[in-house]
mmCIF file of C-alpha atoms in Angstrom:
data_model
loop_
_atom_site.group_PDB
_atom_site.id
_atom_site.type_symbol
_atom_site.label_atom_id
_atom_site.label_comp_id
_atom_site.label_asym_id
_atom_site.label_seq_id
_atom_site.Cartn_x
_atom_site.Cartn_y
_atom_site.Cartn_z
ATOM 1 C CA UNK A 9 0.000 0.000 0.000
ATOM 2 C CA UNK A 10 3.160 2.341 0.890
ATOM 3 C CA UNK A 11 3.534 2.337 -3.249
ATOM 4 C CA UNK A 12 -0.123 3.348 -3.620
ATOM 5 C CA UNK A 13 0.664 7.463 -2.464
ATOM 6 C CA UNK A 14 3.847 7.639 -4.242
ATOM 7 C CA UNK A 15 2.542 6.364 -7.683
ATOM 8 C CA UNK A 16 -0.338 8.941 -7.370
ATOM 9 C CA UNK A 17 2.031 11.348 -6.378
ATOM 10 C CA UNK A 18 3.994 11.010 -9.221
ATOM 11 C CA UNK A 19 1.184 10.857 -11.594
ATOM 12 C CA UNK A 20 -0.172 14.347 -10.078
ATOM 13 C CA UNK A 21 3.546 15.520 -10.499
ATOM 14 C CA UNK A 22 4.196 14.580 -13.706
ATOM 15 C CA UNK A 23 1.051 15.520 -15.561
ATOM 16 C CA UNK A 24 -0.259 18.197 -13.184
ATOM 17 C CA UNK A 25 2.351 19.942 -11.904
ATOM 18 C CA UNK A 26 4.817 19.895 -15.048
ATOM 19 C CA UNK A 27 2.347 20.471 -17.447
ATOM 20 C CA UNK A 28 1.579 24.119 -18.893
ATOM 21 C CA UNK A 29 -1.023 25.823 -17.169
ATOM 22 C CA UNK A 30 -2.713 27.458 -19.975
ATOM 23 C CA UNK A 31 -4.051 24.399 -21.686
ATOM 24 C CA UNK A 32 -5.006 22.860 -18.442
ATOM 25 C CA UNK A 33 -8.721 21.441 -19.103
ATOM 26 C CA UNK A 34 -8.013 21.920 -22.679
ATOM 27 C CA UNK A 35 -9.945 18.896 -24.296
ATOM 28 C CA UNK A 36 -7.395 16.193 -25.096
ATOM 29 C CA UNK A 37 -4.327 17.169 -23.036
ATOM 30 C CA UNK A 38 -2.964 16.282 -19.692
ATOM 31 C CA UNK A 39 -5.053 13.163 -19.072
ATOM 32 C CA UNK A 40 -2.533 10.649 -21.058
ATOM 33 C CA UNK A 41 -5.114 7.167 -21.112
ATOM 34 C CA UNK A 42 -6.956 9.404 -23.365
ATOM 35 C CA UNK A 43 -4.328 9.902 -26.028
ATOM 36 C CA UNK A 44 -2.902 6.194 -25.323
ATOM 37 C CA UNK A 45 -6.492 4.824 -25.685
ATOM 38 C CA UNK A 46 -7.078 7.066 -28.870
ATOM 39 C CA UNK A 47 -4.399 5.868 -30.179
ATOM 40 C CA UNK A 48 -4.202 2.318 -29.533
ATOM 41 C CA UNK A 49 -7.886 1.834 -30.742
ATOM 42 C CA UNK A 50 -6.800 3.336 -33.618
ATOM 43 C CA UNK A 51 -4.072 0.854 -34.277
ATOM 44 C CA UNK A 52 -6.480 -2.304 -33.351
ATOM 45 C CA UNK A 53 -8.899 -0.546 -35.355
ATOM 46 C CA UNK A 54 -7.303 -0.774 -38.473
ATOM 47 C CA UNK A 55 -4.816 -3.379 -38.277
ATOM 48 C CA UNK A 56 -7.316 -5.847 -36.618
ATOM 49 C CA UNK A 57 -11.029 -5.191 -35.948
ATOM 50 C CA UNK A 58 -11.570 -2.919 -39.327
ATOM 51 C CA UNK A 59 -10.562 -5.417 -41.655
ATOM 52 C CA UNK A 60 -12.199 -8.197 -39.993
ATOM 53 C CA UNK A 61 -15.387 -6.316 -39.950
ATOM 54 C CA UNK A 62 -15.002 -5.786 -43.694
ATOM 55 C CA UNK A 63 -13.348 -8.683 -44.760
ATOM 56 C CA UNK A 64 -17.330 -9.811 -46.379
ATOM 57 C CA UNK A 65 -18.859 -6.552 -46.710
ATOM 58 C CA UNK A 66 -18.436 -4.577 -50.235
ATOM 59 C CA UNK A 67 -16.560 -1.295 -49.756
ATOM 60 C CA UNK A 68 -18.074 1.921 -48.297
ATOM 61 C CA UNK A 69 -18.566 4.630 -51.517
ATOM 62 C CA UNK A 70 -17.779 7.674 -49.233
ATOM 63 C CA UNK A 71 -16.984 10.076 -52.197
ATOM 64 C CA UNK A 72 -18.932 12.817 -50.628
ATOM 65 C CA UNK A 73 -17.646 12.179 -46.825
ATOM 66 C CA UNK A 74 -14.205 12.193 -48.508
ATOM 67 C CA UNK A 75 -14.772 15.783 -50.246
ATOM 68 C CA UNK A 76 -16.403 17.438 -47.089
ATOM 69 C CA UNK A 77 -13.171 15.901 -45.071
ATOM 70 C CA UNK A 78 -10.373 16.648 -47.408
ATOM 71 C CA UNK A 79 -11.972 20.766 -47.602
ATOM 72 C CA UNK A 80 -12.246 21.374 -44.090
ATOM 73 C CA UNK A 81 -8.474 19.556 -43.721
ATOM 74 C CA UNK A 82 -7.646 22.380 -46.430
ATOM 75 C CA UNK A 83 -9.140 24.834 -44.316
ATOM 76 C CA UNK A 84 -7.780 24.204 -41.412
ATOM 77 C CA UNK A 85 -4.505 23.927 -42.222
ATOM 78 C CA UNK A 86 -4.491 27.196 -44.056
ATOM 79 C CA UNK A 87 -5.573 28.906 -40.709
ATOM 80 C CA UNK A 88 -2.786 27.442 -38.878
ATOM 81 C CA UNK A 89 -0.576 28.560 -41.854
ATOM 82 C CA UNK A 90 -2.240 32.250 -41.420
ATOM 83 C CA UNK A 91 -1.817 32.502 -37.619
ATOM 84 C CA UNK A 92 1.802 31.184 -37.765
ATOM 85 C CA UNK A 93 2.500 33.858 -40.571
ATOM 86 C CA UNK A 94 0.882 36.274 -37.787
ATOM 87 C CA UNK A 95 3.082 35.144 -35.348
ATOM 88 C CA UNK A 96 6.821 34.535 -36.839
ATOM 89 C CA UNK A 97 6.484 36.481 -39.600
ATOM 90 C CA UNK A 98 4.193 39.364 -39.084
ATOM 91 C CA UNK A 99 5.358 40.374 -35.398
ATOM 92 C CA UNK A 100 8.216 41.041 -33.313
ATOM 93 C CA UNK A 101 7.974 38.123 -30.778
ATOM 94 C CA UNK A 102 9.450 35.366 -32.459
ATOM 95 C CA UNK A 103 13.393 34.946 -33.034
ATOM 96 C CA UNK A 104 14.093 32.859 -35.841
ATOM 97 C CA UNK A 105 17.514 31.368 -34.313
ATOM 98 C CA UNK A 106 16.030 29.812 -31.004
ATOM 99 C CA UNK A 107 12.061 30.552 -29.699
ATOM 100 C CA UNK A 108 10.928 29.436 -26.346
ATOM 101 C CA UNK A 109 7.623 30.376 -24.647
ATOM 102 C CA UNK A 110 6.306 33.753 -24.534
ATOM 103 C CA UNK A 111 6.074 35.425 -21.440
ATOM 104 C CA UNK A 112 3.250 37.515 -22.192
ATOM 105 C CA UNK A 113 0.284 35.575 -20.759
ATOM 106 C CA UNK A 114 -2.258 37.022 -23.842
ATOM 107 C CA UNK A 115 0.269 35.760 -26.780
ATOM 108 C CA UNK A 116 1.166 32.784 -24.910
ATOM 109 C CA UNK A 117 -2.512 31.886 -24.919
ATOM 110 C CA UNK A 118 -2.982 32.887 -28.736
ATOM 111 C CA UNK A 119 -0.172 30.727 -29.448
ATOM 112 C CA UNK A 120 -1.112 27.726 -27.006
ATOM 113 C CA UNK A 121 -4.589 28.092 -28.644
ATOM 114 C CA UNK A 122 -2.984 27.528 -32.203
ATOM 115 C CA UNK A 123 -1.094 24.614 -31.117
ATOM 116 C CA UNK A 124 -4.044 22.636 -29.547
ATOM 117 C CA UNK A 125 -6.270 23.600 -33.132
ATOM 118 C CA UNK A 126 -2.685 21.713 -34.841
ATOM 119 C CA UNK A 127 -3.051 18.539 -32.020
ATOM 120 C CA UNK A 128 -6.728 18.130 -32.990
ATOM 121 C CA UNK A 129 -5.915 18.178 -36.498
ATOM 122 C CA UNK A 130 -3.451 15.506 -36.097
ATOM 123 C CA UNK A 131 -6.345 13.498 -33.843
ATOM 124 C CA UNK A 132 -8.717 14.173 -37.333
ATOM 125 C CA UNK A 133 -6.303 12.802 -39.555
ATOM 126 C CA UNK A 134 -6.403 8.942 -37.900
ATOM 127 C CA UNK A 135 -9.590 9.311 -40.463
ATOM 128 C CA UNK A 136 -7.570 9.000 -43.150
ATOM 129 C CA UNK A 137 -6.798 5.396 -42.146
ATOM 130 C CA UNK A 138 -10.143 4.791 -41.097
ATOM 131 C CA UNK A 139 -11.522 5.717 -44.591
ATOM 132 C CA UNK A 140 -9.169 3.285 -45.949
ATOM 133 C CA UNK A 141 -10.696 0.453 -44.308
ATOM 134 C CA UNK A 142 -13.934 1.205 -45.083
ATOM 135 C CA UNK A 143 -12.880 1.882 -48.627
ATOM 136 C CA UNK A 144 -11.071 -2.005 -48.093
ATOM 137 C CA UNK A 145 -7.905 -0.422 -49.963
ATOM 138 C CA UNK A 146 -5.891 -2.020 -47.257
ATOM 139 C CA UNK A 147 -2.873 -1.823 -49.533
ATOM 140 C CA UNK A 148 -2.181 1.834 -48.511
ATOM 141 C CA UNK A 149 -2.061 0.928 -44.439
ATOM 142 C CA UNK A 150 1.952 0.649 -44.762
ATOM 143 C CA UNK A 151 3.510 0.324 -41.556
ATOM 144 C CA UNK A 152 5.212 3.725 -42.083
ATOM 145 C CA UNK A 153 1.540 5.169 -43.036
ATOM 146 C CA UNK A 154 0.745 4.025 -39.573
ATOM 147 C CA UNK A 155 3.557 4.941 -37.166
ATOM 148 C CA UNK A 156 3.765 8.579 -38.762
ATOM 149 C CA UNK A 157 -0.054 9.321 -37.853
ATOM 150 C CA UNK A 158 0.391 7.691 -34.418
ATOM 151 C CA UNK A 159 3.516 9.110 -33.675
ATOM 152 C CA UNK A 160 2.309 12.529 -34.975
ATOM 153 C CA UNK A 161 -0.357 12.482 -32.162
ATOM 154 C CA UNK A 162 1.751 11.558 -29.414
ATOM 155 C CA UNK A 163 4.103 14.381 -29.967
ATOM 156 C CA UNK A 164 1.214 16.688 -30.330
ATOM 157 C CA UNK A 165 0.311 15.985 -27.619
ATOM 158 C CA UNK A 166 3.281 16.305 -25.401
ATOM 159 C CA UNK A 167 3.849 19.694 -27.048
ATOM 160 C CA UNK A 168 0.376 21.139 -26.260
ATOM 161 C CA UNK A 169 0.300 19.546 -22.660
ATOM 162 C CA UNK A 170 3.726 20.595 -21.214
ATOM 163 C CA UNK A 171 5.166 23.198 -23.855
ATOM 164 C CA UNK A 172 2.869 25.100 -26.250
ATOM 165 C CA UNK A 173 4.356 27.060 -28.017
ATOM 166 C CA UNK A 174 8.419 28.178 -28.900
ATOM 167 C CA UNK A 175 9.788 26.407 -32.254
ATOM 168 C CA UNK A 176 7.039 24.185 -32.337
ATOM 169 C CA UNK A 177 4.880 26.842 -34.178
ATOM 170 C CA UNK A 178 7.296 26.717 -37.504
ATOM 171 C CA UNK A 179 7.265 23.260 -37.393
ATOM 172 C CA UNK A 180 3.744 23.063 -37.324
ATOM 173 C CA UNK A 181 3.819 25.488 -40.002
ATOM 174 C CA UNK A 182 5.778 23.967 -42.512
ATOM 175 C CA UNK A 183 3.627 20.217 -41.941
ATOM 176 C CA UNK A 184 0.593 22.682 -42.577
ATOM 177 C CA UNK A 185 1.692 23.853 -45.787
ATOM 178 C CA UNK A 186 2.561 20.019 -46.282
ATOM 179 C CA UNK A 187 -0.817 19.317 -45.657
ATOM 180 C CA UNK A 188 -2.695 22.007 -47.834
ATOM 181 C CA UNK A 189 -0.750 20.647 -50.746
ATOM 182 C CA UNK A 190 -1.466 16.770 -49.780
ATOM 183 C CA UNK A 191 -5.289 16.735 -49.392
ATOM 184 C CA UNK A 192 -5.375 19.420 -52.100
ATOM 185 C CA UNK A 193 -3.902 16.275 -54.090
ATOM 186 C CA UNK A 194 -6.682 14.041 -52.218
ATOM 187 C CA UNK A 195 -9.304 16.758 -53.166
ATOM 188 C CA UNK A 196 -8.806 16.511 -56.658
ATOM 189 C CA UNK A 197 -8.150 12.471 -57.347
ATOM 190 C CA UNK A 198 -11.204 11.811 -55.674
ATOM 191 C CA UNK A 199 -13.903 14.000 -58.159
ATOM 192 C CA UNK A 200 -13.388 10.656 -60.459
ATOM 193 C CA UNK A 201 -11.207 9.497 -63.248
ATOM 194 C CA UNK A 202 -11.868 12.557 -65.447
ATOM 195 C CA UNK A 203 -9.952 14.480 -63.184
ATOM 196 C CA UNK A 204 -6.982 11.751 -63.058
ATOM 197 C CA UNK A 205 -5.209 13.830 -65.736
ATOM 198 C CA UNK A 206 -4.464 16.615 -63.065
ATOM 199 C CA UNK A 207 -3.216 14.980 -60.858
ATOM 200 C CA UNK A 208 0.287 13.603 -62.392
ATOM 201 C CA UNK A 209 2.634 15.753 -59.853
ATOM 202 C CA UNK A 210 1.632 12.829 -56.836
ATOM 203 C CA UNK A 211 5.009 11.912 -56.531
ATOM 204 C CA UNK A 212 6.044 15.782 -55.942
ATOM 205 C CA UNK A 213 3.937 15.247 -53.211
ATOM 206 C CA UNK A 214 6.290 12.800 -51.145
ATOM 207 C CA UNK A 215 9.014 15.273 -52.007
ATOM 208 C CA UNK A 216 7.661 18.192 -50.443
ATOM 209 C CA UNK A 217 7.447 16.333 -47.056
ATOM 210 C CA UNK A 218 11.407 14.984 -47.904
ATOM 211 C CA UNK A 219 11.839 18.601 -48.216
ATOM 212 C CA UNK A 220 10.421 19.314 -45.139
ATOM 213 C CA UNK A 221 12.058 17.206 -43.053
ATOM 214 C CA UNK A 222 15.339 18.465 -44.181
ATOM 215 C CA UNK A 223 13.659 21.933 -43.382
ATOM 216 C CA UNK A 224 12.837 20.947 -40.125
ATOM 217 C CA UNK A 225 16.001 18.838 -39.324
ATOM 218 C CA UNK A 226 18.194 22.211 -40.191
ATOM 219 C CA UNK A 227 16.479 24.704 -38.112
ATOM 220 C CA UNK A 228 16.801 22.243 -35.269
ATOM 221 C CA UNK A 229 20.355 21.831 -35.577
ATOM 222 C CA UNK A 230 20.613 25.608 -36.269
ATOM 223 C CA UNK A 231 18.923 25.997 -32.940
ATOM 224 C CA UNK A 232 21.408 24.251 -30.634
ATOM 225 C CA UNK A 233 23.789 26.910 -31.091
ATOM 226 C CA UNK A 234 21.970 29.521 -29.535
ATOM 227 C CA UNK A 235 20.470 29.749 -26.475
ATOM 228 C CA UNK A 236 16.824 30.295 -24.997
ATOM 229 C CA UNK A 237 14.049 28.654 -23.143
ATOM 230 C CA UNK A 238 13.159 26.225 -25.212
ATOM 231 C CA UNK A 239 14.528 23.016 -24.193
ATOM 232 C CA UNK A 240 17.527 20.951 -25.394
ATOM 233 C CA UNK A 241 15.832 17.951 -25.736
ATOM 234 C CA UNK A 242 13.079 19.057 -27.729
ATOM 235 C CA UNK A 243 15.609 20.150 -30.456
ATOM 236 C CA UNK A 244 17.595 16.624 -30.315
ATOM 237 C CA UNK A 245 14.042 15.356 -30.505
ATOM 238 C CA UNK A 246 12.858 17.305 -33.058
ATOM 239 C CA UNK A 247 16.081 16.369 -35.077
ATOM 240 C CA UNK A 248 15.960 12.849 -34.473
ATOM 241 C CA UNK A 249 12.175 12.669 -35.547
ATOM 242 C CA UNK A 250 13.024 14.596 -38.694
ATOM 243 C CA UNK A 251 15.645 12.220 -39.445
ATOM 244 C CA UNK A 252 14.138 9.132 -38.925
ATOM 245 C CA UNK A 253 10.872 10.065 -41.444
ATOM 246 C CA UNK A 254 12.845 11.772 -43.906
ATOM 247 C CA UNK A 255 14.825 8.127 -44.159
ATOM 248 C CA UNK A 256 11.359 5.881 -44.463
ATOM 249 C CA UNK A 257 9.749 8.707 -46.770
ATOM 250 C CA UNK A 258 12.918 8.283 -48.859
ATOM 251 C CA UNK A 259 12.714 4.949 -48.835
ATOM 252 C CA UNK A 260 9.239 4.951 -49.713
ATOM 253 C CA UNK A 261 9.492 6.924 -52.639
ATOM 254 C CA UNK A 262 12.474 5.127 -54.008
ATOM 255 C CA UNK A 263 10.531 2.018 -53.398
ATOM 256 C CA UNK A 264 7.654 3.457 -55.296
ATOM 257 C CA UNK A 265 9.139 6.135 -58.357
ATOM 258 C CA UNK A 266 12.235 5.333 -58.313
ATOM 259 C CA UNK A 267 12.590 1.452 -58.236
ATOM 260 C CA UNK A 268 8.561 -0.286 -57.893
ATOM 261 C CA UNK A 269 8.703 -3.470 -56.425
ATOM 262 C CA UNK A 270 5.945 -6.118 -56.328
ATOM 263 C CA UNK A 271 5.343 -6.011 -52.789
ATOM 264 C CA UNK A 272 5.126 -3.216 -50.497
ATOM 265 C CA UNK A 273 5.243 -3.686 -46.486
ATOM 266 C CA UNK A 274 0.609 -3.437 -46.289
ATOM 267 C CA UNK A 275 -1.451 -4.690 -43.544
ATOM 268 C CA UNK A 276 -1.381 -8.134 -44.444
ATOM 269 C CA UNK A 277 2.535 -7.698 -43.480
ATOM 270 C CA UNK A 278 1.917 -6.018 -40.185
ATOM 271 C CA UNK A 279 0.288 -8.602 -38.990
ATOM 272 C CA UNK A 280 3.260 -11.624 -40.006
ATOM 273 C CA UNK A 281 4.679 -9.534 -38.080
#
């Protein structure tokens, strides 16, 4: 019983006490068996229970849910572009060499506030996989397809529960411009095969996020050298997460424009494994 107090100590330490105040009671921070669960059901979801639910049911035709959900993805990422143009490049509060949290409680809340809309985008876009499943086009549920969503989630939402705001915000701003151009691609492919014509540059696509992640990996770096409140480890971390896409998303499009093979690493892979 003597393990009971200090366990729910450290639990009220670590995501109480350490985490930001301004997004406390924000919906989908602090509490982390919300995010885990999200995530894992989202995991068992498609990997397991989706495809077994399908496996003798014809595919969903969810052309229109697919239009309404690629716009407002559009949408939404063009107002996080906008308020991060507010912010780094329209004001005098953020410093391009190293940004840690603002000490003004009114920006700090504006920014926090953009952050958290960014988190719940990333929670909206375990759809995508969702759809997929429906759609039974199981062949696009890679393993890196996968990981990238989930892991995209789970460092959302450690930024927005215990630092929201410094660098983040250009990252987020760069995988928002990402995003415009990616369901912009989804937008189009999906009005039907007379539209196929326009939509030949999908392999730029996977090239802007390569391009990104170099972005992203650079600045990073960059940062170390100068010094400010954001933390050391989120710049090792924000390397190291750059690094390790760009590498799979390099892989991946090597594997798919450069040198197609037969057999990509789908759901019926994951689960062999």
């Amino acid at each position: 019983m003597v393990a009971l107090p200090y366990i729910l100590d450290s639990y009220y330490y670590i995501f109480e006490e350490l985490s930001s105040p301004i997004t406390k009671g924000w919906f989908l921070t602090r509490k982390p068996y919300l995010m885990i669960g999200l995530v894992t059901a989202y995991y068992y979801f498609c990997t397991n229970l989706g495809p077994r639910l399908m496996k003798h049911r014809k595919p969903f035709h969810l052309a229109k849910v697919l239009l309404v959900y690629n716009v407002v993805q559009i949408i939404v990422n063009f107002y996080i572009i906008i308020e991060a143009i507010r912010y780094v490049f329209l004001s005098n509060y953020y410093d391009m060499r190293c940004k840690g949290l603002e000490t003004d409680e009114k920006i700090a809340t504006w920014v926090a506030n953009g952050m958290w809309v960014y988190y719940l985008l990333k929670v909206s876009e375990l759809l995508d996989t969702v759809f997929f499943v429906l759609r039974k086009s199981l062949r696009q549920i890679t393993k890196l397809h996968l990981h990238h969503h989930m892991l995209m989630v789970i460092t959302c939402w450690f930024g927005t529960t215990y630092y929201p705001g410094g660098q983040w915000v250009l990252i987020g701003f760069l995988n928002s411009i990402v995003h415009v151009i990616m369901y912009f691609y989804y937008l189009i492919s999906g009005l039907g095969n007379r539209y196929k014509k326009y939509v030949w540059w999908k392999k730029y696509v996977t090239i802007v996020q390569l391009v990104q992640f170099v972005l992203i990996a650079i600045y990073n770096i960059n940062s170390m050298f100068y010094e400010c409140s954001y933390p050391f480890f989120y710049k090792f971390f924000g390397t190291f997460y750059s690094v390790f896409f760009f590498t799979h998303f390099a892989k991946f499009y090597y594997d798919t424009y450069v040198n197609p093979k037969p057999k990509r690493k789908t759901l019926n892979n994951i689960k062999k494994q």
